[in-house]
Amino acid sequence: MTKPMGPPSFNKLTIAVIMVALLAVTTFIFNGLLDDINNPNKILSVSVNEFGNKEVSLERNRYGHYVASGKINDQSVEFLLDTGATLVAIPEHIASQLNLKKGRSFQTQTANGISQSYTTTIDKLTLGDIVMTNVPASISSGMTFNQILLGMSFLKHLQLTQQGSELKISVPDQIH
């Protein structure tokens, strides 16, 4: 006579494996949500405005900043728009990954104090459909975060229009 089957029994190892798997899935989902909160512009909205100019629309993140995905020399990066930065400012560890060459050394004054920086030139900077070449930039040894400050050496060539929590960036006719 066979014994009727009851509910499956789990040993401690099986329970531990299930718990680790649930923790991993939860962490993956939570990190994705945090990433979306920090950069709501991973996929940029690109259009042509009423004047026929290319236009990129950015949504402000929950911290009030405009963060957007883009490219430097065809390599994916994350930008933080900073109209207070004279140049596009690249953390040294990212500049190394992008194979950017250090030029003349100079000191910069940042929110974190004085920092050592180096001149460099970005061959190609892309934000959505907006592409600029030979963009002056700096490599900063004092920046430890993973975002590139998209400063005025790029932004001064564009038209910025903010309405509510949206920033529209367009290319004026004279630089098409």
CSV table of N, CA, C and O in Angstrom, one decimal, residues 10-64:
chain,number,residue,atom,x,y,z
A,10,PHE,N,10.3,21.1,2.6
A,10,PHE,CA,11.5,21.8,2.2
A,10,PHE,C,12.5,21.7,3.3
A,10,PHE,O,12.3,21.9,4.5
A,11,ASN,N,13.8,21.5,2.9
A,11,ASN,CA,14.8,21.5,3.8
A,11,ASN,C,15.4,22.9,3.9
A,11,ASN,O,15.0,23.8,3.2
A,12,LYS,N,16.3,23.2,4.9
A,12,LYS,CA,16.8,24.5,5.1
A,12,LYS,C,17.5,25.1,3.9
A,12,LYS,O,17.4,26.3,3.6
A,13,LEU,N,18.2,24.2,3.2
A,13,LEU,CA,18.9,24.7,2.0
A,13,LEU,C,18.0,25.2,0.9
A,13,LEU,O,18.2,26.2,0.3
A,14,THR,N,16.9,24.5,0.7
A,14,THR,CA,15.9,24.9,-0.3
A,14,THR,C,15.3,26.2,0.1
A,14,THR,O,15.2,27.1,-0.8
A,15,ILE,N,15.0,26.4,1.3
A,15,ILE,CA,14.4,27.7,1.8
A,15,ILE,C,15.4,28.8,1.6
A,15,ILE,O,15.1,29.9,1.2
A,16,ALA,N,16.7,28.5,1.9
A,16,ALA,CA,17.7,29.6,1.8
A,16,ALA,C,17.9,30.0,0.3
A,16,ALA,O,18.0,31.1,0.0
A,17,VAL,N,17.8,29.0,-0.6
A,17,VAL,CA,18.0,29.3,-2.0
A,17,VAL,C,16.8,30.1,-2.5
A,17,VAL,O,17.0,31.1,-3.3
A,18,ILE,N,15.6,29.8,-2.1
A,18,ILE,CA,14.4,30.5,-2.5
A,18,ILE,C,14.5,32.0,-1.9
A,18,ILE,O,14.2,32.9,-2.6
A,19,MET,N,14.9,32.1,-0.7
A,19,MET,CA,15.1,33.5,-0.1
A,19,MET,C,16.1,34.3,-0.8
A,19,MET,O,15.9,35.5,-1.1
A,20,VAL,N,17.2,33.7,-1.2
A,20,VAL,CA,18.3,34.5,-1.9
A,20,VAL,C,17.7,34.9,-3.3
A,20,VAL,O,18.0,36.0,-3.8
A,21,ALA,N,17.0,34.0,-4.0
A,21,ALA,CA,16.5,34.3,-5.3
A,21,ALA,C,15.5,35.4,-5.2
A,21,ALA,O,15.5,36.3,-6.0
A,22,LEU,N,14.6,35.4,-4.2
A,22,LEU,CA,13.6,36.5,-4.0
A,22,LEU,C,14.3,37.8,-3.7
A,22,LEU,O,13.9,38.8,-4.2
A,23,LEU,N,15.4,37.8,-2.9
A,23,LEU,CA,16.1,39.0,-2.6
A,23,LEU,C,16.8,39.5,-3.8
A,23,LEU,O,16.8,40.7,-4.1
A,24,ALA,N,17.3,38.6,-4.7
A,24,ALA,CA,18.0,39.1,-5.9
A,24,ALA,C,17.0,39.7,-6.9
A,24,ALA,O,17.3,40.8,-7.4
A,25,VAL,N,15.9,39.1,-7.0
A,25,VAL,CA,14.8,39.7,-7.9
A,25,VAL,C,14.3,41.0,-7.4
A,25,VAL,O,14.2,42.0,-8.2
A,26,THR,N,14.1,41.1,-6.1
A,26,THR,CA,13.6,42.4,-5.5
A,26,THR,C,14.7,43.5,-5.7
A,26,THR,O,14.3,44.6,-6.0
A,27,THR,N,15.9,43.1,-5.4
A,27,THR,CA,17.0,44.1,-5.6
A,27,THR,C,17.1,44.6,-7.0
A,27,THR,O,17.2,45.8,-7.3
A,28,PHE,N,17.0,43.7,-8.0
A,28,PHE,CA,17.0,44.0,-9.4
A,28,PHE,C,15.9,45.0,-9.8
A,28,PHE,O,16.1,46.0,-10.4
A,29,ILE,N,14.7,44.7,-9.3
A,29,ILE,CA,13.5,45.5,-9.6
A,29,ILE,C,13.7,46.9,-8.9
A,29,ILE,O,13.5,47.9,-9.6
A,30,PHE,N,14.1,46.9,-7.7
A,30,PHE,CA,14.3,48.2,-6.9
A,30,PHE,C,15.3,49.1,-7.6
A,30,PHE,O,15.2,50.3,-7.7
A,31,ASN,N,16.5,48.5,-7.9
A,31,ASN,CA,17.5,49.3,-8.6
A,31,ASN,C,17.1,49.8,-9.9
A,31,ASN,O,17.4,51.0,-10.2
A,32,GLY,N,16.3,49.1,-10.7
A,32,GLY,CA,15.7,49.6,-11.9
A,32,GLY,C,14.8,50.8,-11.7
A,32,GLY,O,14.9,51.8,-12.4
A,33,LEU,N,14.0,50.7,-10.6
A,33,LEU,CA,13.1,51.8,-10.3
A,33,LEU,C,13.9,53.1,-9.9
A,33,LEU,O,13.6,54.2,-10.3
A,34,LEU,N,14.9,52.9,-9.0
A,34,LEU,CA,15.7,54.0,-8.6
A,34,LEU,C,16.5,54.6,-9.8
A,34,LEU,O,16.5,55.9,-9.9
A,35,ASP,N,16.9,53.8,-10.7
A,35,ASP,CA,17.6,54.3,-11.9
A,35,ASP,C,16.6,55.1,-12.8
A,35,ASP,O,17.0,56.2,-13.3
A,36,ASP,N,15.4,54.7,-12.9
A,36,ASP,CA,14.4,55.4,-13.7
A,36,ASP,C,14.0,56.7,-13.0
A,36,ASP,O,13.8,57.7,-13.6
A,37,ILE,N,14.1,56.8,-11.7
A,37,ILE,CA,13.8,58.0,-10.9
A,37,ILE,C,14.9,59.0,-11.1
A,37,ILE,O,14.7,60.2,-11.3
A,38,ASN,N,16.2,58.5,-11.1
A,38,ASN,CA,17.3,59.4,-11.3
A,38,ASN,C,17.4,59.9,-12.8
A,38,ASN,O,17.7,61.1,-13.0
A,39,ASN,N,17.2,59.0,-13.7
A,39,ASN,CA,17.3,59.4,-15.2
A,39,ASN,C,16.0,59.0,-15.9
A,39,ASN,O,16.0,57.9,-16.5
A,40,PRO,N,15.0,59.9,-15.9
A,40,PRO,CA,13.8,59.5,-16.7
A,40,PRO,C,14.0,59.7,-18.2
A,40,PRO,O,13.1,59.5,-18.9
A,41,ASN,N,15.2,60.1,-18.6
A,41,ASN,CA,15.5,60.4,-20.0
A,41,ASN,C,16.4,59.4,-20.6
A,41,ASN,O,17.3,59.8,-21.4
A,42,LYS,N,16.3,58.1,-20.3
A,42,LYS,CA,17.2,57.1,-20.9
A,42,LYS,C,16.9,57.0,-22.4
A,42,LYS,O,17.8,56.8,-23.2
A,43,ILE,N,15.6,57.0,-22.8
A,43,ILE,CA,15.3,57.1,-24.2
A,43,ILE,C,14.7,58.5,-24.4
A,43,ILE,O,13.7,58.8,-23.9
A,44,LEU,N,15.4,59.2,-25.3
A,44,LEU,CA,15.1,60.6,-25.5
A,44,LEU,C,14.0,60.8,-26.5
A,44,LEU,O,13.9,60.1,-27.5
A,45,SER,N,13.1,61.7,-26.1
A,45,SER,CA,12.0,62.1,-27.0
A,45,SER,C,12.6,63.2,-28.0
A,45,SER,O,13.0,64.3,-27.6
A,46,VAL,N,12.7,62.8,-29.3
A,46,VAL,CA,13.3,63.7,-30.3
A,46,VAL,C,12.2,64.0,-31.3
A,46,VAL,O,11.4,63.2,-31.7
A,47,SER,N,12.1,65.3,-31.7
A,47,SER,CA,11.1,65.7,-32.6
A,47,SER,C,11.6,66.9,-33.5
A,47,SER,O,12.8,67.3,-33.3
A,48,VAL,N,10.8,67.4,-34.3
A,48,VAL,CA,11.1,68.6,-35.1
A,48,VAL,C,10.1,69.6,-34.7
A,48,VAL,O,8.9,69.4,-34.7
A,49,ASN,N,10.6,70.8,-34.2
A,49,ASN,CA,9.6,71.8,-33.7
A,49,ASN,C,9.0,72.6,-34.9
A,49,ASN,O,9.2,72.3,-36.0
A,50,GLU,N,8.1,73.6,-34.5
A,50,GLU,CA,7.4,74.3,-35.5
A,50,GLU,C,8.2,75.1,-36.5
A,50,GLU,O,7.8,75.5,-37.5
A,51,PHE,N,9.5,75.3,-36.1
A,51,PHE,CA,10.4,76.0,-37.0
A,51,PHE,C,11.2,75.1,-37.9
A,51,PHE,O,12.1,75.5,-38.6
A,52,GLY,N,11.0,73.8,-37.7
A,52,GLY,CA,11.7,72.8,-38.5
A,52,GLY,C,13.1,72.4,-37.9
A,52,GLY,O,13.9,71.8,-38.6
A,53,ASN,N,13.3,72.8,-36.6
A,53,ASN,CA,14.6,72.5,-36.0
A,53,ASN,C,14.4,71.2,-35.1
A,53,ASN,O,13.4,70.9,-34.5
A,54,LYS,N,15.6,70.5,-35.1
A,54,LYS,CA,15.6,69.3,-34.2
A,54,LYS,C,15.4,69.7,-32.7
A,54,LYS,O,15.9,70.7,-32.3
A,55,GLU,N,14.7,68.9,-32.0
A,55,GLU,CA,14.3,69.3,-30.6
A,55,GLU,C,14.4,68.0,-29.8
A,55,GLU,O,13.8,67.0,-30.1
A,56,VAL,N,15.0,68.1,-28.6
A,56,VAL,CA,15.1,67.0,-27.7
A,56,VAL,C,14.3,67.5,-26.4
A,56,VAL,O,14.6,68.6,-25.9
A,57,SER,N,13.4,66.7,-25.9
A,57,SER,CA,12.6,67.0,-24.7
A,57,SER,C,13.1,66.2,-23.6
A,57,SER,O,13.3,64.9,-23.7
A,58,LEU,N,13.4,66.8,-22.5
A,58,LEU,CA,13.9,66.2,-21.2
A,58,LEU,C,12.9,66.4,-20.1
A,58,LEU,O,12.4,67.5,-20.0
A,59,GLU,N,12.7,65.4,-19.3
A,59,GLU,CA,11.8,65.4,-18.2
A,59,GLU,C,12.7,65.6,-16.9
A,59,GLU,O,13.8,64.9,-16.8
A,60,ARG,N,12.4,66.5,-16.1
A,60,ARG,CA,13.2,66.7,-14.8
A,60,ARG,C,13.0,65.5,-13.9
A,60,ARG,O,11.9,65.0,-13.8
A,61,ASN,N,14.1,65.1,-13.3
A,61,ASN,CA,14.0,64.0,-12.4
A,61,ASN,C,13.4,64.4,-11.0
A,61,ASN,O,13.2,65.6,-10.8
A,62,ARG,N,13.1,63.5,-10.1
A,62,ARG,CA,12.4,63.9,-8.9
A,62,ARG,C,13.3,64.8,-8.0
A,62,ARG,O,12.8,65.4,-7.0
A,63,TYR,N,14.6,64.9,-8.3
A,63,TYR,CA,15.4,65.8,-7.5
A,63,TYR,C,15.5,67.2,-8.2
A,63,TYR,O,16.3,68.1,-7.7
A,64,GLY,N,14.8,67.4,-9.3
A,64,GLY,CA,14.8,68.7,-9.9
A,64,GLY,C,15.9,68.9,-11.0
A,64,GLY,O,16.1,70.0,-11.5
